[in-house]
Amino acid sequence: MISVEDTTQVGANDANPLIGFLTQIDLAREIVNLLHPSVRNITALAFTCKQAGQYVDRIMVSASPLTSSTYIQILLMFISLNSATMEEKSRELVYGATFWSSHQPPPSPRVARHISMISEGLFILVMVSIPQSFRHVVLDRLPFLDVNMVGLVISSMPNLESLAISRCDLLDVAKLPALIKIIKEHPRTPRNKGKAKALRTSNAVEGENVGENGGQNSNGNSSADDSSSTEDEDQTSSNDTSLLTEPDTSLISTDTAATSVGDEDQTGIDVTAATTDAEGNAPIHYIRLDFSPFFFRGPNTCERLGSFGVTYNEPTFHTPKAVVALMMQCWDDADTIGMDLMSDSSSFFSFVRRLPGWNCLWSLKARDAMLSFKRETSDIVLPEDFQRTVERTARSEIIAENHGSSRVSQPAFIDQVIARVVKLRKGKHDEIKKEAQNRFYDDLMAATSGDDFRPSDYPLPNSIAFYLGNAENHNAFGYWRRQYLCQGCKKLLPRVLFANELDDCWGCKMVAFVRDMESSDLRRWKQSAIGYYLKGLDIKKGSLTDVIDPARGRHLTAALGAAKIADSIWLKFMNFSPTDLMVYPPEPPNLHRNTAAYSRYRWKHNWPEQAFDYREGGPQHEDPFKHPNSAWEDTELCGGEPPESFNTNFRWSEEASTTLFEEYIRRNGLAKQITDPEAQKRIAAAKEWEKIRRLPGPKDYSKNGMWHLGRDLRRYYQNQGDKSIHALIHGRVEKCIWSFNTPMLRPFDLDHPIPDKRVDYEAWEELKEREIWELVPAGHSRRWL
């Protein structure tokens, strides 16, 4: 074997067998390949000692050999948008993606490379030529990496086998379904069609998905120059591993000697062929994904409400139940692509373990419950006593129904017995699975709601209880075992993963909250900038070379404009003074009306009182819709934006022209189309004033009437729209808060954990006493900090 050149100092670890393995490049490459795509495991191997770190670093450098003619660097072009650098049009190139090459790349390649934002700007992932041999890529702390950009990265690398994404600002936990969908849209065929042994992990939990999804290897990332090929293992696709669907009983054997349901069909034909394509080729496998979502912590430059993990702002959803619901939504799809969601080696579960809950062990309890249920239902074995008596029972039932076997012919009698055996086995199968499901839901209830949860400790107010009715009796034992269809994800989930109102599960509520409320670190303008730059590209079939097409210059200009606005917002609040006029920062165009209303009401209820750094997250906000609309009858103040802010930010638009035309119709009732000459005259006068008022010097105020009328009408309609949205969402948020079932109805927070009443009963009782005196009738507690 080829030995790695030893330049490390001889020490006590030289005799260690692990160091001996790592000195052999072939063995070291196999060890590293087994750990892909888990960045956590590779880092742990490198941290065992200094020598191991140096060996792993060299193996990573030589994992994807490239020739000098095909060696291409991945550059991350960071365009600084500071006003001084904008004038000079200076561009700073920063290495931001991890890759490995046989040639020494620019400064110190590591398993993960980080970039830090110097100022608000736009980065563009540029690849001069598609690297055909890139197989393992790590994207870490890239501030402008979104789901669409991930799709382009995958499309640009046909030989990609594993992809690790960690701590990217725009890829929070709510993006897990979208990332899995991207992976499923880019299936891969096996590198070698020959037969060889597949590498398998010795970790039982880590290897739980091995061999279930199209014959995928457990490592999923064999070396590019490895001459060994993989042998397609015999896979059984009839095993029922779904949490959300009923088992397929069409494959139940009528052979009474069989002890396992779902192993083979009645004809004895192996169902493994269903995993191959029509031509009998090897099954398709997918890129191995290791995803660590962005973890949100509280700010240090402004008022801190807490550290919530899954979102920056104070959530109005139950964090443990929302995360478990999201994992159950994605469980089947994650198994299909071979993604590890729950082992200790998984970056995603490492993220989940850090989230707040009733105690520090809630995530482990939920994980164990899910894995136990999967193990129990993956290959259900019918009891031996049932197998011995099932045929006799079936004969007895058929004889009783026919009042004696002589009343039917022998072949018909045998057919009826066989059908009854299938029916009895299916019933026993369903009974065993139902018992396992009940145990699973019991354990899930204890993990997410607390070990000693009592519904009677958290009674609902009369108004909400009357609205929900008495159909859901939460005092009845086992109510959490019932299953309901989520109106959002269309998945059948247990009652424990829903709020008091049975509409969307907690997972869908979390995704909606992050979409509408999350605006920390100017992430909406980042999304807008990258959206402008990728506009018009086919994410499924495009590549990164399409991004740098010179013909797309106008898209770059639009993206730079969005990033420049983000830079101006950052400067505004860095130099903020409480005496400044209350003018809301602009939001990206084409936001959903609910998201835009969220933004306006959020500033209305949480206007800052001191300067802050938006690059550090910005101010934390409460959900504005948990507060009642006190200015309901005021047409100027019932909306989320005060008149002075709206008037300052107002710019004439086509919506203003349409509104002015509709008002003209209402007052005169003459024109039938917006092209009416008189209507166009009035709109032209308003547009003319829009131009005049931006020019320095004296202005012709005789032309400002139509402009002011259009502006005031737009403000009025915006306020009325915000008012109706507030009335719609306020009730939903209130029901979510009452569904927390926590002291003071407060969300789970790392900075202020909920005391365990079995460990610190005095602190628990103190919280309950405060709840009696400080909880306002509307169900919203005052700040408990």
XYZ file of C-alpha atoms in Angstrom, residues 376-761:
386
model
C -41.247 -3.067 15.658
C -43.265 -2.488 12.495
C -40.588 -3.038 9.850
C -40.904 -6.824 10.030
C -43.882 -7.864 12.119
C -43.704 -11.513 13.210
C -46.991 -13.162 14.075
C -47.035 -15.147 17.346
C -46.297 -18.856 17.085
C -49.482 -19.889 18.884
C -51.503 -17.847 16.404
C -49.661 -19.455 13.470
C -50.401 -22.926 14.811
C -54.127 -22.297 15.216
C -54.947 -19.848 12.400
C -55.838 -22.517 9.833
C -57.917 -24.488 12.326
C -59.734 -21.298 13.319
C -60.385 -20.444 9.669
C -61.804 -23.935 8.973
C -64.046 -23.751 12.010
C -65.417 -20.352 10.998
C -66.099 -21.454 7.406
C -67.824 -24.649 8.556
C -69.982 -22.670 10.980
C -70.938 -20.158 8.300
C -71.853 -22.917 5.826
C -73.566 -25.116 8.450
C -71.230 -27.969 7.622
C -68.528 -28.490 5.024
C -70.731 -30.816 2.937
C -72.841 -27.910 1.783
C -70.005 -26.646 -0.495
C -67.585 -28.377 -2.833
C -64.118 -29.218 -1.582
C -62.266 -26.769 -3.916
C -64.617 -23.926 -2.945
C -64.181 -24.831 0.723
C -60.378 -24.687 0.412
C -60.564 -21.316 -1.360
C -62.742 -19.940 1.420
C -60.329 -21.224 4.069
C -57.364 -19.634 2.299
C -59.182 -16.304 2.039
C -60.136 -16.474 5.720
C -56.528 -17.228 6.715
C -55.388 -14.126 4.819
C -58.087 -12.090 6.545
C -57.169 -13.389 10.011
C -53.486 -12.744 9.427
C -54.183 -9.245 8.210
C -56.319 -8.604 11.277
C -53.593 -9.901 13.583
C -51.011 -7.854 11.695
C -53.105 -4.702 12.115
C -53.695 -5.506 15.780
C -49.976 -5.874 16.486
C -49.187 -2.684 14.586
C -51.959 -0.810 16.398
C -50.519 -1.856 19.753
C -47.055 -0.706 18.665
C -48.553 2.534 17.384
C -50.280 3.177 20.715
C -47.010 2.628 22.576
C -45.283 4.955 20.130
C -47.846 7.724 20.617
C -47.699 7.290 24.398
C -43.918 7.694 24.368
C -44.182 10.627 21.959
C -46.703 12.332 24.218
C -44.406 11.940 27.232
C -41.359 13.169 25.321
C -42.945 16.321 23.866
C -45.448 17.246 26.609
C -43.545 16.187 29.723
C -43.466 12.920 31.619
C -46.165 13.964 34.093
C -48.368 16.056 31.818
C -51.954 16.430 33.037
C -54.457 18.172 30.751
C -56.454 19.314 33.774
C -53.506 21.471 34.857
C -53.997 23.652 31.764
C -57.731 24.346 31.364
C -58.828 26.325 28.323
C -60.659 29.644 28.721
C -64.401 29.469 28.250
C -64.314 31.389 24.962
C -61.874 28.969 23.316
C -63.448 25.880 24.882
C -66.858 26.954 23.574
C -65.444 27.544 20.103
C -63.722 24.158 19.965
C -66.714 22.327 21.432
C -66.613 19.151 23.484
C -65.623 16.770 20.657
C -62.050 16.723 21.952
C -62.193 15.706 25.599
C -58.627 16.253 26.717
C -59.333 14.684 30.065
C -60.006 11.293 28.445
C -57.050 8.948 28.644
C -55.455 8.206 25.313
C -56.899 11.125 23.359
C -53.404 11.712 21.940
C -53.567 8.355 20.150
C -56.164 9.548 17.688
C -54.977 10.344 14.179
C -55.956 13.351 12.082
C -55.133 14.538 8.600
C -53.082 17.730 8.542
C -54.610 20.292 6.194
C -51.156 21.629 5.325
C -48.856 18.666 4.621
C -51.720 16.164 4.052
C -50.092 13.654 6.405
C -51.882 11.472 8.944
C -50.375 12.422 12.304
C -51.220 11.744 15.968
C -53.315 14.189 17.969
C -50.335 15.129 20.129
C -48.738 16.922 17.159
C -51.693 19.292 16.706
C -52.737 22.419 18.563
C -56.156 22.703 20.187
C -57.630 23.557 16.809
C -57.320 20.711 14.314
C -56.239 22.525 11.177
C -52.485 22.382 10.519
C -50.026 20.309 12.509
C -47.380 22.016 14.603
C -44.788 21.385 11.898
C -46.783 23.290 9.278
C -47.410 26.094 11.768
C -43.662 26.365 12.357
C -42.951 26.529 8.622
C -45.594 29.255 8.192
C -44.243 31.215 11.159
C -40.671 31.147 9.853
C -41.892 32.202 6.399
C -43.916 35.168 7.683
C -42.008 36.288 10.774
C -38.349 35.510 10.186
C -36.525 38.654 9.050
C -33.365 38.602 11.148
C -30.020 39.494 9.615
C -31.815 41.084 6.645
C -32.510 37.580 5.340
C -35.471 38.715 3.243
C -33.276 41.056 1.243
C -30.697 38.287 0.893
C -33.401 36.020 -0.500
C -34.570 38.812 -2.767
C -31.037 39.451 -4.065
C -30.306 35.820 -4.863
C -33.812 35.482 -6.318
C -33.153 38.331 -8.734
C -29.838 36.831 -9.791
C -31.246 33.352 -10.409
C -34.386 34.614 -12.124
C -35.160 32.774 -15.336
C -32.866 29.807 -14.665
C -34.080 26.219 -14.778
C -33.112 24.989 -11.326
C -33.670 21.318 -12.235
C -31.636 21.330 -15.456
C -29.447 24.422 -15.177
C -25.911 24.689 -13.863
C -23.662 27.239 -12.248
C -22.095 28.070 -15.597
C -25.461 29.518 -16.624
C -25.258 31.939 -13.712
C -22.183 33.742 -15.077
C -23.579 34.126 -18.596
C -22.749 37.712 -19.717
C -26.277 38.026 -21.084
C -27.569 37.939 -17.496
C -26.078 41.309 -16.612
C -29.462 42.872 -15.926
C -30.188 40.203 -13.340
C -26.913 41.006 -11.594
C -27.844 44.692 -11.626
C -31.203 43.920 -9.976
C -29.492 41.734 -7.386
C -26.962 44.453 -6.591
C -29.830 46.920 -6.211
C -31.523 44.675 -3.644
C -28.259 44.206 -1.756
C -27.642 47.954 -1.792
C -31.034 48.535 -0.165
C -30.108 45.986 2.514
C -26.862 47.884 3.108
C -28.767 51.161 3.514
C -31.126 49.562 6.053
C -28.154 48.301 8.037
C -26.564 51.769 8.051
C -29.876 53.378 9.042
C -30.191 51.317 12.225
C -26.494 51.466 13.030
C -26.936 55.256 13.263
C -30.437 55.069 14.719
C -31.662 57.604 17.266
C -34.903 57.336 19.293
C -35.753 60.870 18.189
C -35.815 59.874 14.514
C -39.112 59.868 12.676
C -40.819 56.470 12.769
C -40.258 55.392 9.162
C -40.342 51.660 8.510
C -37.511 50.140 6.468
C -38.596 49.004 3.003
C -39.499 45.388 2.356
C -38.762 43.411 -0.828
C -41.497 43.651 -3.468
C -43.998 40.909 -4.232
C -44.252 39.686 -0.654
C -47.348 37.718 0.251
C -49.979 40.013 1.723
C -49.898 38.154 5.063
C -46.100 38.378 5.243
C -46.170 42.102 4.462
C -48.840 42.669 7.130
C -46.725 40.708 9.635
C -43.797 43.005 8.906
C -45.771 46.214 9.399
C -47.439 45.112 12.636
C -44.117 43.779 13.913
C -42.504 47.222 13.637
C -45.620 48.835 15.086
C -45.441 46.783 18.293
C -41.635 46.552 18.554
C -40.155 49.814 17.281
C -36.523 49.980 18.488
C -35.405 52.370 21.185
C -31.670 52.229 20.495
C -29.219 51.594 17.676
C -28.470 47.982 16.779
C -26.449 45.947 14.323
C -28.707 44.155 11.836
C -25.829 41.888 10.850
C -25.962 40.428 14.352
C -29.598 39.483 13.886
C -31.344 42.731 14.694
C -34.154 43.202 17.228
C -36.175 40.264 18.435
C -39.921 40.559 18.021
C -43.005 39.049 19.553
C -45.716 37.811 17.256
C -47.649 41.031 16.553
C -50.910 39.182 15.972
C -51.086 37.918 19.537
C -52.025 41.458 20.572
C -55.595 42.679 19.994
C -56.092 45.535 17.555
C -56.818 48.429 19.903
C -57.318 50.917 17.027
C -59.932 48.817 15.254
C -62.261 51.722 14.454
C -59.567 54.227 13.474
C -59.139 54.193 9.696
C -55.656 55.766 9.944
C -54.249 53.646 12.799
C -56.023 50.296 12.411
C -53.308 49.081 10.028
C -49.742 48.172 10.758
C -48.036 51.302 9.359
C -48.608 54.843 10.688
C -49.436 57.612 8.141
C -46.063 59.377 8.433
C -44.170 56.190 7.602
C -46.441 55.317 4.681
C -46.275 58.814 3.236
C -42.475 58.842 3.445
C -42.078 55.463 1.754
C -44.799 55.946 -0.857
C -43.783 55.735 -4.500
C -46.218 55.851 -7.366
C -46.931 52.448 -8.864
C -49.370 50.749 -11.182
C -51.406 49.772 -8.142
C -51.776 53.463 -7.320
C -52.907 54.136 -10.892
C -55.517 51.381 -10.673
C -56.712 52.639 -7.301
C -57.030 56.184 -8.632
C -59.015 54.927 -11.631
C -61.359 52.919 -9.384
C -61.955 56.019 -7.276
C -62.657 58.012 -10.456
C -65.254 55.380 -11.457
C -66.835 55.484 -8.003
C -67.219 59.245 -8.056
C -68.196 59.780 -11.710
C -69.310 56.413 -13.039
C -68.418 57.382 -16.603
C -65.364 55.443 -17.742
C -65.531 51.710 -18.252
C -61.832 51.112 -18.903
C -58.637 52.510 -17.469
C -57.780 53.762 -20.981
C -60.558 56.340 -20.748
C -59.049 59.740 -21.769
C -60.259 61.573 -18.650
C -58.981 58.787 -16.370
C -55.628 58.729 -18.147
C -55.405 62.501 -17.763
C -55.793 62.255 -14.013
C -53.297 59.379 -13.757
C -50.809 61.289 -15.926
C -51.115 64.307 -13.613
C -50.305 62.096 -10.617
C -47.297 60.566 -12.363
C -46.076 64.006 -13.375
C -46.154 65.116 -9.756
C -44.242 61.961 -8.779
C -41.444 63.171 -11.075
C -41.635 66.818 -10.044
C -41.485 66.185 -6.287
C -38.165 64.354 -6.632
C -36.500 67.282 -8.390
C -34.728 70.036 -6.459
C -36.037 73.583 -6.601
C -39.562 75.023 -6.755
C -42.444 72.699 -7.597
C -45.742 73.195 -9.329
C -48.165 72.408 -6.510
C -51.127 72.778 -8.824
C -50.432 69.253 -10.117
C -50.261 67.477 -6.761
C -53.971 66.876 -6.209
C -54.239 63.553 -8.014
C -50.965 62.315 -6.500
C -52.110 62.993 -2.937
C -55.480 61.424 -3.648
C -53.858 58.253 -5.001
C -51.446 58.095 -2.054
C -54.193 58.521 0.537
C -56.339 55.905 -1.166
C -53.470 53.410 -1.177
C -52.885 54.052 2.522
C -56.574 53.556 3.264
C -56.790 50.255 1.378
C -53.574 49.007 2.953
C -54.937 49.733 6.430
C -58.199 47.973 5.659
C -56.318 44.957 4.323
C -54.094 44.837 7.397
C -57.164 45.103 9.617
C -58.858 42.110 7.998
C -55.659 40.036 8.137
C -55.256 40.873 11.820
C -58.810 39.757 12.542
C -58.170 36.470 10.728
C -54.796 35.573 12.246
C -55.286 36.911 15.779
C -57.651 34.084 16.703
C -55.312 31.443 15.295
C -52.346 32.781 17.221
C -54.369 32.930 20.427
C -55.352 29.263 20.089
C -51.705 28.334 19.438
C -50.569 30.125 22.589
C -53.204 28.365 24.686
C -51.962 25.072 23.231
C -48.487 25.517 24.731
C -49.609 24.015 28.066
C -46.598 25.633 29.732
C -46.412 27.895 32.801
C -47.179 31.501 31.861
C -47.959 30.179 28.362
C -44.410 31.005 27.379
C -42.467 29.353 24.521
C -39.514 27.078 25.081
C -36.325 29.076 25.500
C -32.718 28.063 26.117
C -32.022 31.198 28.143
C -34.915 30.559 30.534
C -35.607 26.801 30.745
C -38.825 25.632 32.342
C -38.077 24.118 35.763
C -38.783 20.443 36.311
C -41.357 20.232 39.084
C -39.993 16.855 40.159
C -36.544 18.380 40.670
C -37.278 21.998 41.630
C -40.865 22.023 42.823
